[in-house]
GROMACS .gro file of C-alpha atoms in nm:
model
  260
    1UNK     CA    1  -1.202   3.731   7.432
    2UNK     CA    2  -1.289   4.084   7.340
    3UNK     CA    3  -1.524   4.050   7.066
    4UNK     CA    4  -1.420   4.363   6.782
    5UNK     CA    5  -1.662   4.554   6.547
    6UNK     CA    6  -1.565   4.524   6.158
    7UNK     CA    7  -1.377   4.839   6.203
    8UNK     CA    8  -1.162   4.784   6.476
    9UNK     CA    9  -1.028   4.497   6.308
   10UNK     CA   10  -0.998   4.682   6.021
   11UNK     CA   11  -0.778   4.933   6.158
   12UNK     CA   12  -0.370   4.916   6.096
   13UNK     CA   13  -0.190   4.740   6.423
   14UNK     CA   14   0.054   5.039   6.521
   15UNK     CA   15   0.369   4.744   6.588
   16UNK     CA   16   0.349   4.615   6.213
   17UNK     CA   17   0.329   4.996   6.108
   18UNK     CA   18   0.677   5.077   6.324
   19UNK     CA   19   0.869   4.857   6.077
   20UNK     CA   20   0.983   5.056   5.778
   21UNK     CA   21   1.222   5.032   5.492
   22UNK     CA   22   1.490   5.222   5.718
   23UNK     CA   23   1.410   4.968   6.040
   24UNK     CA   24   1.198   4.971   6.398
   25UNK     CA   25   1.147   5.340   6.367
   26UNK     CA   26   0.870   5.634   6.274
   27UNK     CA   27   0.472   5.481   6.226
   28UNK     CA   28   0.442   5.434   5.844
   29UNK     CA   29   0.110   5.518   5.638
   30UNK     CA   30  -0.143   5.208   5.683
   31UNK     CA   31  -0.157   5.225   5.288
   32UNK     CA   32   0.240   5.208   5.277
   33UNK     CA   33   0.280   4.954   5.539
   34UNK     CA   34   0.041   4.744   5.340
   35UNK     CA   35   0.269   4.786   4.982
   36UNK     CA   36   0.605   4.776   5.181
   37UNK     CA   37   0.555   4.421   5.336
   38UNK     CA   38   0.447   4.278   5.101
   39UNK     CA   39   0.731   4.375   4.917
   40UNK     CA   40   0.924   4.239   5.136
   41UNK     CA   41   0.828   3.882   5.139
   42UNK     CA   42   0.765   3.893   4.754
   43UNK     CA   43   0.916   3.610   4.596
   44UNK     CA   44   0.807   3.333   4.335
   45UNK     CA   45   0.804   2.972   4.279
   46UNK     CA   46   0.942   2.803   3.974
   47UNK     CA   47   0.740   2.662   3.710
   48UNK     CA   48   0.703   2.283   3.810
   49UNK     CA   49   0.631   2.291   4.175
   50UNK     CA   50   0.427   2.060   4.286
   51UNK     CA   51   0.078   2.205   4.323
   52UNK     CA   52   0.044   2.134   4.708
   53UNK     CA   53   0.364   2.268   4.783
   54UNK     CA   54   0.274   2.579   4.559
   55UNK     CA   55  -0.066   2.614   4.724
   56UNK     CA   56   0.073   2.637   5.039
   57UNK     CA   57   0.314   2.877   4.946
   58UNK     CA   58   0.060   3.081   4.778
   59UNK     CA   59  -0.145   3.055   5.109
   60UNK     CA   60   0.136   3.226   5.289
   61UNK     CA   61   0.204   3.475   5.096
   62UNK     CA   62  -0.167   3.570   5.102
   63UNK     CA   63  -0.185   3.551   5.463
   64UNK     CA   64   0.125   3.770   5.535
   65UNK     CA   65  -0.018   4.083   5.401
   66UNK     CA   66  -0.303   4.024   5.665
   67UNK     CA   67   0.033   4.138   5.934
   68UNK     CA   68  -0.043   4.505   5.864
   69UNK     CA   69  -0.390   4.446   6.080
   70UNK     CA   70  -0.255   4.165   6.330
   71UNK     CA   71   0.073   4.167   6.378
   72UNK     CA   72  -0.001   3.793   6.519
   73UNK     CA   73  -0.041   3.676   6.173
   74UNK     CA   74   0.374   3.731   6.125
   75UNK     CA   75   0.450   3.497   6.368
   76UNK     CA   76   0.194   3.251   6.193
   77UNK     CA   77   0.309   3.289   5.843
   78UNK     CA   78   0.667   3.222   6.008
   79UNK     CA   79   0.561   2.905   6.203
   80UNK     CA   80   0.354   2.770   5.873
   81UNK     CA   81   0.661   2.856   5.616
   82UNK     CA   82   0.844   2.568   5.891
   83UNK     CA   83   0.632   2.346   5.823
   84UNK     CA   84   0.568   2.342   5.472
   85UNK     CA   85   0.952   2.292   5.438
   86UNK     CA   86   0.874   1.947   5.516
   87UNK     CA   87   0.603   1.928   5.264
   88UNK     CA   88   0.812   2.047   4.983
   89UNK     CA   89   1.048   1.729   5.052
   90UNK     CA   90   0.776   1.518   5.053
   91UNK     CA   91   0.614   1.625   4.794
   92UNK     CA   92   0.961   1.626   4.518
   93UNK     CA   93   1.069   1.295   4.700
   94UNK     CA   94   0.755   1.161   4.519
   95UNK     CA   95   0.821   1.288   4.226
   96UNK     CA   96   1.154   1.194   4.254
   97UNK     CA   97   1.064   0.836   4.349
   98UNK     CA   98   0.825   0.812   4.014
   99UNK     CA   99   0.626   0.607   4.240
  100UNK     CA  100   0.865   0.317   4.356
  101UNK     CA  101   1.123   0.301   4.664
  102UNK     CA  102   1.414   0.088   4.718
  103UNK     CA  103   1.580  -0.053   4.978
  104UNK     CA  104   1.914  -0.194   5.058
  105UNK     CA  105   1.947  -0.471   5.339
  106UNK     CA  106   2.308  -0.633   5.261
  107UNK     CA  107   2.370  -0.980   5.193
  108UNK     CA  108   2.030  -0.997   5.018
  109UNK     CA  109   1.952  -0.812   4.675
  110UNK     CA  110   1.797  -0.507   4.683
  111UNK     CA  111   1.440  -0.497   4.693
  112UNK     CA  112   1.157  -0.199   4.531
  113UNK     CA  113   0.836  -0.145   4.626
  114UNK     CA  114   0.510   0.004   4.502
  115UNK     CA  115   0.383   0.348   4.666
  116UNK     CA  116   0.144   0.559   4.567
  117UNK     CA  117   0.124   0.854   4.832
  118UNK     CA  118   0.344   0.959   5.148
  119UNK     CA  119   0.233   0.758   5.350
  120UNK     CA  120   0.336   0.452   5.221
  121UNK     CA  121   0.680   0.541   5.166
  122UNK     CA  122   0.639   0.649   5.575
  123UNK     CA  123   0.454   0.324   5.623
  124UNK     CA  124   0.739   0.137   5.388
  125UNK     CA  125   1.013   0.320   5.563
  126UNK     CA  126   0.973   0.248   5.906
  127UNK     CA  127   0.909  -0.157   5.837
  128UNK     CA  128   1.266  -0.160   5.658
  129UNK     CA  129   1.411   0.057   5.950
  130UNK     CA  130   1.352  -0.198   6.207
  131UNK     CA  131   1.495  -0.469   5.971
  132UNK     CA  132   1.849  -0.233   5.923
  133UNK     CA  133   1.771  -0.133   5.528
  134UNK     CA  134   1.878   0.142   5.386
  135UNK     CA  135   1.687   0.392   5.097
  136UNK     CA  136   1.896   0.301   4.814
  137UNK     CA  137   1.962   0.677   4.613
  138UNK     CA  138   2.210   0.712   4.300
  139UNK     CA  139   2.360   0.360   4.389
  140UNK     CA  140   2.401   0.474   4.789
  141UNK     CA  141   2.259   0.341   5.043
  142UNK     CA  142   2.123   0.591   5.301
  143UNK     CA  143   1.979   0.601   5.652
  144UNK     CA  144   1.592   0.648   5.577
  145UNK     CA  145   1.324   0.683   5.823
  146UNK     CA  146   1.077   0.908   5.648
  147UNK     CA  147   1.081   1.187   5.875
  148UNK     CA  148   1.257   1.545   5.817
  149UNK     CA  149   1.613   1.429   5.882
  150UNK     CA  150   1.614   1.111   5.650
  151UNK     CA  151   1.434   1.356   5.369
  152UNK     CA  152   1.689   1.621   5.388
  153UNK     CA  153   1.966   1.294   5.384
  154UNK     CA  154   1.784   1.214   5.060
  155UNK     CA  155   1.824   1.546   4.893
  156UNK     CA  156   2.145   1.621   4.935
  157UNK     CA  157   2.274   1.257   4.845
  158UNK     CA  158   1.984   1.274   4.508
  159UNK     CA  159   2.206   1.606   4.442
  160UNK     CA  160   1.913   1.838   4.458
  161UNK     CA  161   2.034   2.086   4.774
  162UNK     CA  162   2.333   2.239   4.726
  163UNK     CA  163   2.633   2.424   4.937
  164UNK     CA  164   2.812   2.435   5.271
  165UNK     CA  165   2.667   2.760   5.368
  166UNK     CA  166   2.317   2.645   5.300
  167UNK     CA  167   2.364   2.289   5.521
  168UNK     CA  168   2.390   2.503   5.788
  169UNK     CA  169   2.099   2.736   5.747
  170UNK     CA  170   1.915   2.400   5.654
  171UNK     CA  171   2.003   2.236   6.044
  172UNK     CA  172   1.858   2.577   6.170
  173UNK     CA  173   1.558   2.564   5.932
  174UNK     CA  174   1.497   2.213   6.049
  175UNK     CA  175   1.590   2.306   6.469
  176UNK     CA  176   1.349   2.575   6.402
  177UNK     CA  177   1.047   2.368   6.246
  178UNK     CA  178   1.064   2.076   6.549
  179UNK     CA  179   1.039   2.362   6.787
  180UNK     CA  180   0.733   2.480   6.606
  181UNK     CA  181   0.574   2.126   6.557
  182UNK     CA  182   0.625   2.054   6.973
  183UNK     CA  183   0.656   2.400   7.152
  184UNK     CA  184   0.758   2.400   7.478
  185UNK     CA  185   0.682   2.815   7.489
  186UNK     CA  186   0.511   3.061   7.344
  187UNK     CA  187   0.754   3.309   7.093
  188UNK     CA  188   0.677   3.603   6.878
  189UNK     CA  189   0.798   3.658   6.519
  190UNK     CA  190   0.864   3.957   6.364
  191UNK     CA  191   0.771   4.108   5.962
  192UNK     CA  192   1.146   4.108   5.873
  193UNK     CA  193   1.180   3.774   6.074
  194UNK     CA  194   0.866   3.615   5.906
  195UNK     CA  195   0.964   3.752   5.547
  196UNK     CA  196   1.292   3.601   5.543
  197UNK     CA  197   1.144   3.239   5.642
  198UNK     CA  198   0.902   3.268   5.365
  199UNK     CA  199   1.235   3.409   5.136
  200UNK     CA  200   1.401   3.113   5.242
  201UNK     CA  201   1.148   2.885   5.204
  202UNK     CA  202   1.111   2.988   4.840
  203UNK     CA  203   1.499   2.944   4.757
  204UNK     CA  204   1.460   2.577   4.897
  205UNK     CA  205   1.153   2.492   4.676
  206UNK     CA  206   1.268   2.643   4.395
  207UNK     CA  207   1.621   2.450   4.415
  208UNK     CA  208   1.455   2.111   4.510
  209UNK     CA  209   1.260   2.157   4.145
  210UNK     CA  210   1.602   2.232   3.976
  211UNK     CA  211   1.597   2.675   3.951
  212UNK     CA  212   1.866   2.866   4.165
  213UNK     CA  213   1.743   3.234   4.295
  214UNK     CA  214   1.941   3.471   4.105
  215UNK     CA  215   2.062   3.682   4.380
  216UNK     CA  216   1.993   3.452   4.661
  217UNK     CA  217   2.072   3.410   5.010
  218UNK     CA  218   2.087   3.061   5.004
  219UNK     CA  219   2.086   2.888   4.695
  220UNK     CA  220   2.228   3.169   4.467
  221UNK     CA  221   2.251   3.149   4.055
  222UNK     CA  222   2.555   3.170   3.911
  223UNK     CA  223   2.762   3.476   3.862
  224UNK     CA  224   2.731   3.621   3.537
  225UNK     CA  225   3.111   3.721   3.406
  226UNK     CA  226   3.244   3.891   3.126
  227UNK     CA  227   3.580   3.902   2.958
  228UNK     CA  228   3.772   4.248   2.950
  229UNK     CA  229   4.089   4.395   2.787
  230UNK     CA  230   4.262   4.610   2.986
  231UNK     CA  231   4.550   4.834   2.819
  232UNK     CA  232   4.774   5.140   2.864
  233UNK     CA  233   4.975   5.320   2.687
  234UNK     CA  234   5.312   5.474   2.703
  235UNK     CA  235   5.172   5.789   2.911
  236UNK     CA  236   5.095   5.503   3.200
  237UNK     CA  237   4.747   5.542   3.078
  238UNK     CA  238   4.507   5.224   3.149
  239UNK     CA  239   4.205   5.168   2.991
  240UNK     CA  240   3.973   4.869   3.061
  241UNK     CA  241   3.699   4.778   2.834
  242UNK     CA  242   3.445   4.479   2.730
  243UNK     CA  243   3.636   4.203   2.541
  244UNK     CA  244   3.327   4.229   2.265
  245UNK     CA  245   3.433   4.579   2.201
  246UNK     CA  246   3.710   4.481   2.082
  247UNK     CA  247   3.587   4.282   1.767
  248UNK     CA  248   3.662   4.301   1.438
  249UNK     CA  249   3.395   4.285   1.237
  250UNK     CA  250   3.385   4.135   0.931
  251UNK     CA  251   3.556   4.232   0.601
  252UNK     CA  252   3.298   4.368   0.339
  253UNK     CA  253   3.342   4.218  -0.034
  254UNK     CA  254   3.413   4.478  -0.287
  255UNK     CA  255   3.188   4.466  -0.512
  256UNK     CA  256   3.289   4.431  -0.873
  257UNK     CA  257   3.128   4.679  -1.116
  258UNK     CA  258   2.970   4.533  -1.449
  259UNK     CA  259   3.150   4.639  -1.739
  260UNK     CA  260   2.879   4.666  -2.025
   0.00000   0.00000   0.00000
């Protein structure tokens, strides 16, 4: 390893300043680079969060302006952002669970247990796998192993994920996060690449603790509509304007003069 003076690794890493607002083009400013990506993967966490999840998240987001220097650190932020989706499950599963789990084994009676951290609902999970039970959520019985695919089971069936569209991109997000936790390569990530995985990453948290992303990709807010009128008159004419502009407002009282 090439050992580098303060000011080498100070300087801007020419591939992170070749990605501008416009695409993989002209070298931006170091100063710009450094404003524009972060831009880019600026995004915020509802209030609520869990505070590891939002620590983590914070960490991230701290890390990825760091990509203007070593464009390494892209493909790092990407990787983490992964695997903190799996740490945002586990950490509103506990909330969720208001510390108690239970499981379903039919003919007996259901049957709850005690937990206090992760790892006994892991611990708790796999014991009632090998004996066929199932997580018991909103009067279902689901498949429950503790691991990724049994968590994202649990949110959807708890109602907290949302959408068709969004399944999908959750099976990628999930392909994508047991390829980082066992490579079997090495891969490069790149500043739009890394910025949408953190973007993404804060639309899942965010819905798991109850807010859409107004706008969003994945988990969007409603759409805001509005009544109109729309009129013409006999010249063909057609005029289209906001319902509320429409009102009447109220009658004023006359006032009735005194007479002295």
């Amino acid at each position: 390893m090439e050992i580098q003076t303060l000011e080498e690794l100070r300087a801007a890493d020419d591939l992170s300043l070749a990605f501008n607002p416009y695409g993989l083009g002209s070298r931006m400013r170091p100063e710009d680079a450094a404003e524009f990506q972060q831009q880019i993967a600026d995004c915020d966490l509802a209030e609520g969060v869990a505070a590891g999840t939002r620590d983590s998240f914070e960490r991230l987001r701290t890390v990825f302006a760091y990509g203007v220097l070593c464009y390494d650190v892209y493909t790092v932020v990407g990787d983490q952002a992964l695997l903190i989706y799996e740490q945002a499950l586990r950490d509103r599963f506990m909330e969720w669970s208001a510390g108690t789990v239970t499981f379903r084994l039919p003919p007996a009676p259901d049957v709850s247990y005690t937990v206090t951290s992760y790892d006994d609902v892991k611990k708790r999970a796999d014991r009632m796998t090998r004996q066929r039970a199932k997580l018991v959520v909103a009067d279902q019985a689901i498949e429950f192993n503790g691991m990724l695919h049994g968590l994202r089971l649990w949110a959807r069936t708890a109602g907290l994920l949302r959408g068709r569209r969004s399944r999908a991109v959750e099976d990628a997000l999930a392909k994508l996060r047991n390829y980082v936790a066992h490579p079997s390569g090495h891969h490069i990530d790149t500043p739009v690449g890394a910025a949408r995985t953190v973007r993404d990453l804060a639309e899942l948290i965010n819905q798991l603790w109850g807010q859409a992303t107004p706008d969003g990709r994945l988990y969007p807010a409603p759409l805001r509509r509005e009544i109109v009128v729309l009129s013409w008159n006999g010249s063909g004419r057609t005029r289209m304007e906001p319902a509320s502009a429409l009102t009447v407002p109220d009658p004023v009282e006359d006032q009735e003069s005194d007479d002295e």
